[in-house]
Coordinates of C-alpha atoms in Angstrom, one line a residue:
X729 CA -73.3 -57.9 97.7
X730 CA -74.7 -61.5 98.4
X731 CA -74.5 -62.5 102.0
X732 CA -75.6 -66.2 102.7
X733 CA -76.0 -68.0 105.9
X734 CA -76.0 -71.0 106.9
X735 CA -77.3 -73.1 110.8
X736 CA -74.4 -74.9 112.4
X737 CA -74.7 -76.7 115.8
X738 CA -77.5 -73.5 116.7
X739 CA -75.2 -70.8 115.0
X740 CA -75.5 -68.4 112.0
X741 CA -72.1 -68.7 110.0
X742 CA -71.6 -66.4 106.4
X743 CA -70.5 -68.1 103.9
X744 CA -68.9 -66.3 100.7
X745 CA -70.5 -66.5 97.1
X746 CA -69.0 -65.5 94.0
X747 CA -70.9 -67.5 91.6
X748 CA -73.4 -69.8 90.8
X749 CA -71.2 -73.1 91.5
X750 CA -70.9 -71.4 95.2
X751 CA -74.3 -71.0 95.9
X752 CA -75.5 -74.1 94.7
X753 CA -72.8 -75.7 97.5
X754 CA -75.1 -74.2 100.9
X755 CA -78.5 -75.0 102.3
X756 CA -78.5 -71.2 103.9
X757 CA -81.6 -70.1 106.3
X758 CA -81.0 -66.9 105.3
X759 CA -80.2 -64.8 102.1
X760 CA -78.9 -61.5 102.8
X761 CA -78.9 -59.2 99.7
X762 CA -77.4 -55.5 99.7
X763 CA -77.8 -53.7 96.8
X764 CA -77.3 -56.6 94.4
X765 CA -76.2 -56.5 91.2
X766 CA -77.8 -58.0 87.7
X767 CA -75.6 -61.2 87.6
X768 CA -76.6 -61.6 91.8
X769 CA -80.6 -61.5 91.0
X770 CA -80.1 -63.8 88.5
X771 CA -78.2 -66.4 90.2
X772 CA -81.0 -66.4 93.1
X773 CA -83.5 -66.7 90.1
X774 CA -81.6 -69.4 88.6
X775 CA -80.7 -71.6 92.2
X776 CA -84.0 -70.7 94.1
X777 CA -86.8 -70.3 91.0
X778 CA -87.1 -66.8 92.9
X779 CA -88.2 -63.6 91.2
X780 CA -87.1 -60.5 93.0
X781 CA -89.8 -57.5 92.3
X782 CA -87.7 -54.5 90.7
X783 CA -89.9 -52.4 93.4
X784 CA -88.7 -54.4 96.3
X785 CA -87.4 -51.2 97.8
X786 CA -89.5 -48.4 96.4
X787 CA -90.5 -45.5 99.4
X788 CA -93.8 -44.8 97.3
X789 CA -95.0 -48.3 97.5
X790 CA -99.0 -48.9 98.1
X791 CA -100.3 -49.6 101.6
X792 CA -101.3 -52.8 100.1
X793 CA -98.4 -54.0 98.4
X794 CA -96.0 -53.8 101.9
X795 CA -97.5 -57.2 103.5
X796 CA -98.8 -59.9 101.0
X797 CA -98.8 -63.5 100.0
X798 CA -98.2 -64.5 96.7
X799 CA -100.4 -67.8 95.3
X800 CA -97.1 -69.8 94.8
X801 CA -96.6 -69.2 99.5
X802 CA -94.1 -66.8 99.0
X803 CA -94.4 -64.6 102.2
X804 CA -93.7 -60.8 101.1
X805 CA -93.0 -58.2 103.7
X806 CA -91.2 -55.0 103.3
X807 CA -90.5 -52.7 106.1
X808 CA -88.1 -49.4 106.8
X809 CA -85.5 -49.7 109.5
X810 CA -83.5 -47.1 111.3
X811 CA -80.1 -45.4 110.6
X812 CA -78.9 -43.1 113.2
X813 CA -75.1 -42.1 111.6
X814 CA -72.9 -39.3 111.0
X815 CA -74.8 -38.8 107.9
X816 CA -78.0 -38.3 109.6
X817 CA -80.9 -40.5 110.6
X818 CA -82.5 -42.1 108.0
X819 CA -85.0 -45.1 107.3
X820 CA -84.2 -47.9 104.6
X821 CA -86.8 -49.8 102.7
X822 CA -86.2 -53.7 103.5
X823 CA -88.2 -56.2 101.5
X824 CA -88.4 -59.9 102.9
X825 CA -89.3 -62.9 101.1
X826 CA -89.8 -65.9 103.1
X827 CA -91.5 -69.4 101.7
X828 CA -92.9 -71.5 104.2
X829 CA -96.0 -73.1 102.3
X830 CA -94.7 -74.2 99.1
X831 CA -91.9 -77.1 99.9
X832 CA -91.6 -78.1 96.5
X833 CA -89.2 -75.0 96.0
X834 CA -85.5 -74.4 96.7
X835 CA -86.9 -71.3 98.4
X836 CA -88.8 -73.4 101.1
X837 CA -87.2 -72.4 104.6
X838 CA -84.9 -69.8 103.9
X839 CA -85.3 -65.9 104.3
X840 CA -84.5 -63.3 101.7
X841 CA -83.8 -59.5 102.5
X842 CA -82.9 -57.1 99.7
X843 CA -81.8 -53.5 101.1
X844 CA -79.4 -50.6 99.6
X845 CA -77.9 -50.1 102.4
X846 CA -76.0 -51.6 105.2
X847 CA -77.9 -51.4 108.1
X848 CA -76.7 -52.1 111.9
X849 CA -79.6 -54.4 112.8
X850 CA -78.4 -56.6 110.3
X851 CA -74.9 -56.3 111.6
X852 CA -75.6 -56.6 115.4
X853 CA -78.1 -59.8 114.5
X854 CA -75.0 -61.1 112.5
X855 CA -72.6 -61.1 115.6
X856 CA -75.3 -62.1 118.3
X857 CA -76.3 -65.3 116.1
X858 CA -72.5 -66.5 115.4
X859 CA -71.3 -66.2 119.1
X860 CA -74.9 -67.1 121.0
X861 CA -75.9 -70.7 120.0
X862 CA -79.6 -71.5 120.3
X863 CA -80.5 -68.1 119.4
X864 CA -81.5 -69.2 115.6
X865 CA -83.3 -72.3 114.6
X866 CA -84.7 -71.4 111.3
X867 CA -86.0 -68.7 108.9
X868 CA -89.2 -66.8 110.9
X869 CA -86.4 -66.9 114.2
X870 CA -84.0 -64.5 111.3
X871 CA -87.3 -62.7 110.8
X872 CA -88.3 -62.2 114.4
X873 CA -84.9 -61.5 115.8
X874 CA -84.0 -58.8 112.9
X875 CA -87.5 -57.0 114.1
X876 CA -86.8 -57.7 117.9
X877 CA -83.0 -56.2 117.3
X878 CA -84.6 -53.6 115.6
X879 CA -87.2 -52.1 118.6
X880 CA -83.7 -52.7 121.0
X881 CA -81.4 -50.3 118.4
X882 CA -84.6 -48.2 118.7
X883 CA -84.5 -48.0 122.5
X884 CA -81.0 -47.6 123.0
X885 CA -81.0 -44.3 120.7
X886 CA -84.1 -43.5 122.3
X887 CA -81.9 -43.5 125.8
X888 CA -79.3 -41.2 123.9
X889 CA -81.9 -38.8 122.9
X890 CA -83.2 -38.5 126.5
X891 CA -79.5 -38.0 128.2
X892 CA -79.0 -35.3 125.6
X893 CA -82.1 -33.8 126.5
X894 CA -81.4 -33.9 130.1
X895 CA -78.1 -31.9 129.3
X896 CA -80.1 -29.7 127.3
X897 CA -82.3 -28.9 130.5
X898 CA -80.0 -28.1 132.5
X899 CA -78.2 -25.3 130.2
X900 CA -81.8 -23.9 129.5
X901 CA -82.9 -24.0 133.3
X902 CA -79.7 -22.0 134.0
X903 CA -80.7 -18.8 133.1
X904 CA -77.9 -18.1 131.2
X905 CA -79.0 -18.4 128.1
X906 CA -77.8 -16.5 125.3
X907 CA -79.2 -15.5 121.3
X908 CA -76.4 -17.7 120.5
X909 CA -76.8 -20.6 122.6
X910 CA -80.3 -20.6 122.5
X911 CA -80.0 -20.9 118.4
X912 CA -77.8 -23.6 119.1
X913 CA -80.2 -25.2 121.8
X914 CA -82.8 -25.0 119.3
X915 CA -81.0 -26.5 116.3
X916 CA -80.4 -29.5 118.9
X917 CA -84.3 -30.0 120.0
X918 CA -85.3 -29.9 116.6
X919 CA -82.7 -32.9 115.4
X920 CA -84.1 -34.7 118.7
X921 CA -87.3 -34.5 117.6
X922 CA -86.7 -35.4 114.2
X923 CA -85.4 -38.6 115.8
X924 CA -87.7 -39.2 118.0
X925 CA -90.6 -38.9 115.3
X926 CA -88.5 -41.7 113.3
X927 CA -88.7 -44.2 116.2
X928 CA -92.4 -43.3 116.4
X929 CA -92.3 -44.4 113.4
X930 CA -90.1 -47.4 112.8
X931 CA -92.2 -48.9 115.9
X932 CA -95.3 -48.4 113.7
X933 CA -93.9 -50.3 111.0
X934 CA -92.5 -52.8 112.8
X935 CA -95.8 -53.7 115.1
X936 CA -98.0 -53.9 111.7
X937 CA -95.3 -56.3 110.0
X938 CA -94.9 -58.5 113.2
X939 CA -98.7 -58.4 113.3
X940 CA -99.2 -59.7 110.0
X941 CA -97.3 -62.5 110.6
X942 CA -99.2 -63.3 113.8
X943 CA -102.4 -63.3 111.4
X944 CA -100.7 -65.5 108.9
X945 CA -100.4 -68.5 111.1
X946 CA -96.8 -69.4 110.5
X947 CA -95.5 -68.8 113.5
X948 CA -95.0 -71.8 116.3
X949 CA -95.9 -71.5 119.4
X950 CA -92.8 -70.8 120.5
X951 CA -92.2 -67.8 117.8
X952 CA -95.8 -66.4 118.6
X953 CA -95.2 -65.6 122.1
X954 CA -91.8 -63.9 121.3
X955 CA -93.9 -62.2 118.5
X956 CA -96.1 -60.8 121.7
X957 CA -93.2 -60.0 123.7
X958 CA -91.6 -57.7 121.1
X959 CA -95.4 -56.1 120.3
X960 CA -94.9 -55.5 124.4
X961 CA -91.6 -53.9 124.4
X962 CA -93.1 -51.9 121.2
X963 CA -95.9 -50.4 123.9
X964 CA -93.3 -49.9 126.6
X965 CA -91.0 -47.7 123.7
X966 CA -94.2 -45.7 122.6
X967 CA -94.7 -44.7 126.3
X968 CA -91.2 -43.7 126.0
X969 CA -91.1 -41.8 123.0
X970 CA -94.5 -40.0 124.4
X971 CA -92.2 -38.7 127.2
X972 CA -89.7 -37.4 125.3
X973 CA -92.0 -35.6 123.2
X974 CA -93.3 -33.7 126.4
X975 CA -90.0 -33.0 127.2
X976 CA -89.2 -31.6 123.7
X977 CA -92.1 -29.5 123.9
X978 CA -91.1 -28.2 127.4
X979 CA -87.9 -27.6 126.7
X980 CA -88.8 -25.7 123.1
X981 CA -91.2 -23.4 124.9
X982 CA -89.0 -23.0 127.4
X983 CA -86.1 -21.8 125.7
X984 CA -88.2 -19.7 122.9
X985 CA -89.3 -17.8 126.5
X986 CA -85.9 -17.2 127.3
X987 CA -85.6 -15.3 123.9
X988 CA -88.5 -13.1 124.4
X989 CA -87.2 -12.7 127.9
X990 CA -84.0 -11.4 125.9
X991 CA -85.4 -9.4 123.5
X992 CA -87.7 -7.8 125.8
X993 CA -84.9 -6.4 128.5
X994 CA -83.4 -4.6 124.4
X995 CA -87.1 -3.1 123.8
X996 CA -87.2 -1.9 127.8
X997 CA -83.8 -0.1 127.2
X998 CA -84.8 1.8 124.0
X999 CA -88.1 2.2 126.1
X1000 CA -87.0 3.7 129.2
X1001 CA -84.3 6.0 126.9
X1002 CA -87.3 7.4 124.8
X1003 CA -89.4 8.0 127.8
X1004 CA -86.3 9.9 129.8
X1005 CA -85.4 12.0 126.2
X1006 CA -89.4 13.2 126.2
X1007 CA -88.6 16.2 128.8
X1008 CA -85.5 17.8 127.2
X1009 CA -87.4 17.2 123.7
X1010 CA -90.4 19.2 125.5
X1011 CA -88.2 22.0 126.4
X1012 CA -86.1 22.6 123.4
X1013 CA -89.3 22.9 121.6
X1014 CA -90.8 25.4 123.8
X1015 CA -87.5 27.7 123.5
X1016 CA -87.1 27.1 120.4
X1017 CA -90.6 29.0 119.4
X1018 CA -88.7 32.2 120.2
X1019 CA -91.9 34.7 121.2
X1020 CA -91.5 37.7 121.7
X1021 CA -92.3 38.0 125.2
X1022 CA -90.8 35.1 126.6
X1023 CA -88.6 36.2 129.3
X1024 CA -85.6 34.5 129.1
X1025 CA -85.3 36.1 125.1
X1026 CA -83.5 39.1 126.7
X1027 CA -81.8 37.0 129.5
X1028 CA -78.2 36.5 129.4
X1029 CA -77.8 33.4 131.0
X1030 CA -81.4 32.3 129.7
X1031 CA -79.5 29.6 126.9
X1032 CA -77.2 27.5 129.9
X1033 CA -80.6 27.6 131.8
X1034 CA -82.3 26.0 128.9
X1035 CA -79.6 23.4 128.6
X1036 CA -79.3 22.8 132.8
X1037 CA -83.2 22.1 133.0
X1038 CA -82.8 19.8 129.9
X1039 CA -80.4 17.9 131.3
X1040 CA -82.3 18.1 134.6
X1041 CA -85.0 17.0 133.6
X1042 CA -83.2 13.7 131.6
X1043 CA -81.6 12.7 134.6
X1044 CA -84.0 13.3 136.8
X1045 CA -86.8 10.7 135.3
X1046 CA -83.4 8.2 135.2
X1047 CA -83.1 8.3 138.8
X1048 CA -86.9 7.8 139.5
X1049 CA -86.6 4.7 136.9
X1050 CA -83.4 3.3 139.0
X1051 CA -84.6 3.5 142.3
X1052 CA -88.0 1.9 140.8
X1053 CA -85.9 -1.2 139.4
X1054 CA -86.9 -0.5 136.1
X1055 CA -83.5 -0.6 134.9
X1056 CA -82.5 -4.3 135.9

């Protein structure tokens, strides 16, 4: 899919392109490309003189090759964005091309993005810039407000993580927690911190790409202090995430206490039984050695007295454990 866009009176506007002849017809600020096919590449190739690497969105890439400049100006930046769906979170590879040196080329202004997938920054950026004029004025403002929309999707799953952590508390500070619900409670931490480690994450990536374009000099003044102001709210999520890291931990060793709590009141049942069955064992072994001369051999009530003083002495260490609290 080829996505092009287009600055009218302060506003992004997507124009459709089904071939050649339709491309040729925009001056766009912006090419948006989602997995795009053969005949795509080569009309960008054709229309722009632009060569899109076939690793643009390889996950194994070299720490090197994520933030370069090429000798003809082309700008290349490729960074991984969040998903948070019902397929699971996830980070896509992004790679950005963006020609602000060379203005001999048909490239010169306008910002390229190749992704597989579609990703809701890109859609939330898409909406804000059509109905909020002003907000776009040229390429590196696409750039910045992708990565700015980016740290605010961030934070606003970030706040979703912490209410459901909050609800998590309170079922685990009950006291009522169950092998069953406690599986469940745990299943739900470790998705929460799964997510929380990808914002970690994404915030990483995103602070090192909008700091290479600080160090590149492109950037007016203007576009360098918004620059700083997202690198702020970038420190301001970190401290966030940090939080709900400590909370994760709590809340993980607090429920895995629960369960030994749990599985310690089974082993104190099977204790306290063993411990209560040690008389009667004792005393069916001693009449069971049938001497000679032990008097209750000849005694006719000498087998229900065996059997009362078992029992006797069952109950008997029950009641001590009882009255003790043992047995709570």
């Amino acid at each position: 899919m080829l996505n092009v866009f287009t600055l009218v009176n302060g506003r992004l506007f997507q124009e459709e392109i089904e071939s050649l002849e339709d491309l040729a017809r925009f001056q766009p600020i912006w090419v948006d490309m989602e997995s795009p096919t053969p005949e795509e590449r080569r009309w960008v190739r054709q229309h722009f003189g632009l060569s899109i690497p076939e690793d643009a969105m390889d996950d194994d890439i070299e720490e090197s090759a994520r933030f370069f400049e090429e000798d003809n100006g082309e700008l290349h930046v490729r960074s991984d964005f969040l998903i948070d769906d019902d397929d699971g979170p996830r980070h896509v590879r992004v790679a950005f091309i963006l020609n602000e040196r060379n203005a001999e080329l048909r490239s010169h202004g306008v910002l390229f993005s190749i992704h597989d997938e579609d990703l809701p920054v890109f859609r939330l950026l898409r909406l804000r810039a059509r109905r909020m004029p002003g907000l776009i004025d040229d390429a590196k403002d696409v750039l910045l407000a992708l990565y700015d929309t980016d740290v605010e999707y961030c934070a606003d799953i970030l706040e979703g993580v912490h209410d459901e952590l909050e609800s998590i508390s309170a079922q685990v500070l009950s006291g009522q927690l169950t092998d069953d619900s406690a599986q469940q409670v745990l299943s739900a931490i470790a998705r929460h911190e799964d997510l929380s480690g990808r914002i970690r994450r994404d915030m990483m990536d995103t602070r090192r790409a909008i700091s290479f374009l600080m160090r590149m000099r492109l950037l007016s003044a203007e576009q360098f202090e918004d620059a700083r102001q997202i690198l702020r709210d970038i420190d301001s999520l970190e401290g966030h995430t940090s939080f709900v890291f400590d909370k994760i931990n709590f809340l993980m060793d607090a429920t895995i206490g629960f369960i030994n709590i749990n599985q310690n009141k089974i082993i104190k049942i099977f204790s306290v039984a063993s411990v209560a069955l040690l008389p009667p064992t004792l005393i069916a072994s001693i009449y069971g050695m049938n001497f000679q001369y032990m008097p209750e051999l000849e005694w006719r009530l000498g087998y229900p007295f065996a059997l009362a003083l078992m029992v006797a002495s069952a109950l008997l260490p029950m009641w001590y454990f009882r009255r003790r609290g043992w047995l709570r």
